[in-house]
Amino acid sequence: MTATATVTTAPGKAYTRRISQIERGYLNANATGTPQLIQMVIEGEGRIDPAELADAVRRSTAANPGLAVRRKGANWRAEGALPPITELPAEAGYAHPFFHRDLDVVTGPVCELGLANGPVTRLVVRASHIVTDGRGLRYWIEDLFRALRGEPLLGADSTVDDTHFRAAAAPVPAAPVPARVAGFPAILGQGPADGGALWLRRSVAAAPTAVTARVGAAVSRLLAAEGGRLIIPVDLRRHDREVRSTANLTSQLVLDLHREDRWNRLHSQLLAAMLRKREVAALARDFLRENPFANSLREARELDGSRFPCTAILTDHGRIDTGLYRTADFRPTGYHTLPMLVPYAEMFLSTCQIDDRTELTLSCRNRPDARPAAEAVLDEVERALLAAD
C-alpha cells in the first residue's frame, strides 16, 4: 500500500471518524459493567515535571487527536479536551482507586495520566479500549516523550477503520466459525468476585522466541478439564504498515487448547492462522449469530464465574525500546501493562520483552483463592520461559 491510502484529518477540520465494528463490540462489552481499559505503566529513575508533562500532553494530543474524542452518534469526534493528569502519591499501589475507575466515552475523557514522582517514578497512561488499542496508545505515548525531549512529533491522525484493512488484506479466505462451548471449569478460584481486577506481575530473566505459544502451553498444564480456549489479539495494521492510527484496530484469533499442550503445536497453529489472515476473516462474521463466546449482553451477564468460554487472552506487546521513554531528567527502567477483565474470559495475560527479560502481568477476578491460583499460573509460565528450547 502507498502512503495515499492513509486518510488524515484536513487542516482546520476537527478529527472525526466512524465507530467501527470492532469498537462496537467493545461498547457492548462495556455495557456489561466491565470497564474496557488499556493501562500502560512506565517506571524509572529521576523526575517528570508535571507542568512540562501537561505541555507535552497538549502537543501529543494535537498530533494524535484520537485520544481526545467523545462519542457523537455513530462517530468519534475530537473536541479539544485534553487527557487530564492526576498526581499520585509515590507509594500508590494498584489498589488505589485511580487504577480502577472507568472512562466514559460519551462525556470524556477517553484517556488520562497518573504521575507518581518518587524513588521509583511511575507514569501511568490509561485509555478506553473502545477507542484505541495497544499500538495506537503507544503512538501517543511515544510522541508524548518526543515532546518532553523537544523533538518533532510523528503523529497518528488517520481516520481509517477496520474496513480499510479488510480491503488491504484481500483476498482473505473464508474461515470456519469456532464452535460454541458451554464453558471450561474455572482454575483461578471459586466463589463470588468483588467486581475489581486482581493484577499480578512477574519479571522473568529470559526472552525466548514464540512467547505467546509458550505462555499458552504453560496455561494448558493447569487446565481443570481436557481442553480450553485461547484468544490471541492481532493488530490489523500489519496489512498496511504505512497507516498511523490510534484507533482500535485489533482483531482476534481463537485457538483451542488441550491439556499438556506443546508450545510448538500452538505456535504452528498461530502462524498458520496469521498466514491465512484468520483475524481479518473473523470480521466478516455476524456478531450476533456467530460469536463463539456470548451472543448477547444477557448471555454475558449470566456467566457465574464457575465456567468460562475463554480460558485466557494472551497478548504480546513485543520488544519494548525503553529509550523511547527517556528524557533529560528521567531514565526508564521498566514497562508493563495492566490487562483488563473481559466478561467471558477467565484471565488476561500480557507480555513484553525488555533487554533479556520478559515482563508478565496477569489479570483476573478478585475472588477467594484467586491470588495463589494465579501465582501458580505465573510459576508455570516462568518455568516454561526459563526452559525455552
PDB file of N, CA and C in Angstrom, residues 66 147 259 280:
ATOM      1  N   GLY A  66      -7.056  11.224  18.163  1.00  0.00           N
ATOM      2  CA  GLY A  66      -7.958  10.136  18.514  1.00  0.00           C
ATOM      3  C   GLY A  66      -8.004   9.823  19.987  1.00  0.00           C
ATOM      4  N   ALA A 147       7.819  15.019  22.731  1.00  0.00           N
ATOM      5  CA  ALA A 147       7.522  16.397  23.134  1.00  0.00           C
ATOM      6  C   ALA A 147       8.319  16.783  24.372  1.00  0.00           C
ATOM      7  N   ARG A 259      -5.073 -30.073  27.201  1.00  0.00           N
ATOM      8  CA  ARG A 259      -4.265 -30.277  28.409  1.00  0.00           C
ATOM      9  C   ARG A 259      -2.879 -30.794  28.027  1.00  0.00           C
ATOM     10  N   VAL A 280      -8.628 -11.326   9.995  1.00  0.00           N
ATOM     11  CA  VAL A 280      -9.416 -10.490   9.084  1.00  0.00           C
ATOM     12  C   VAL A 280     -10.711 -11.201   8.720  1.00  0.00           C
TER      13      VAL A 280
END
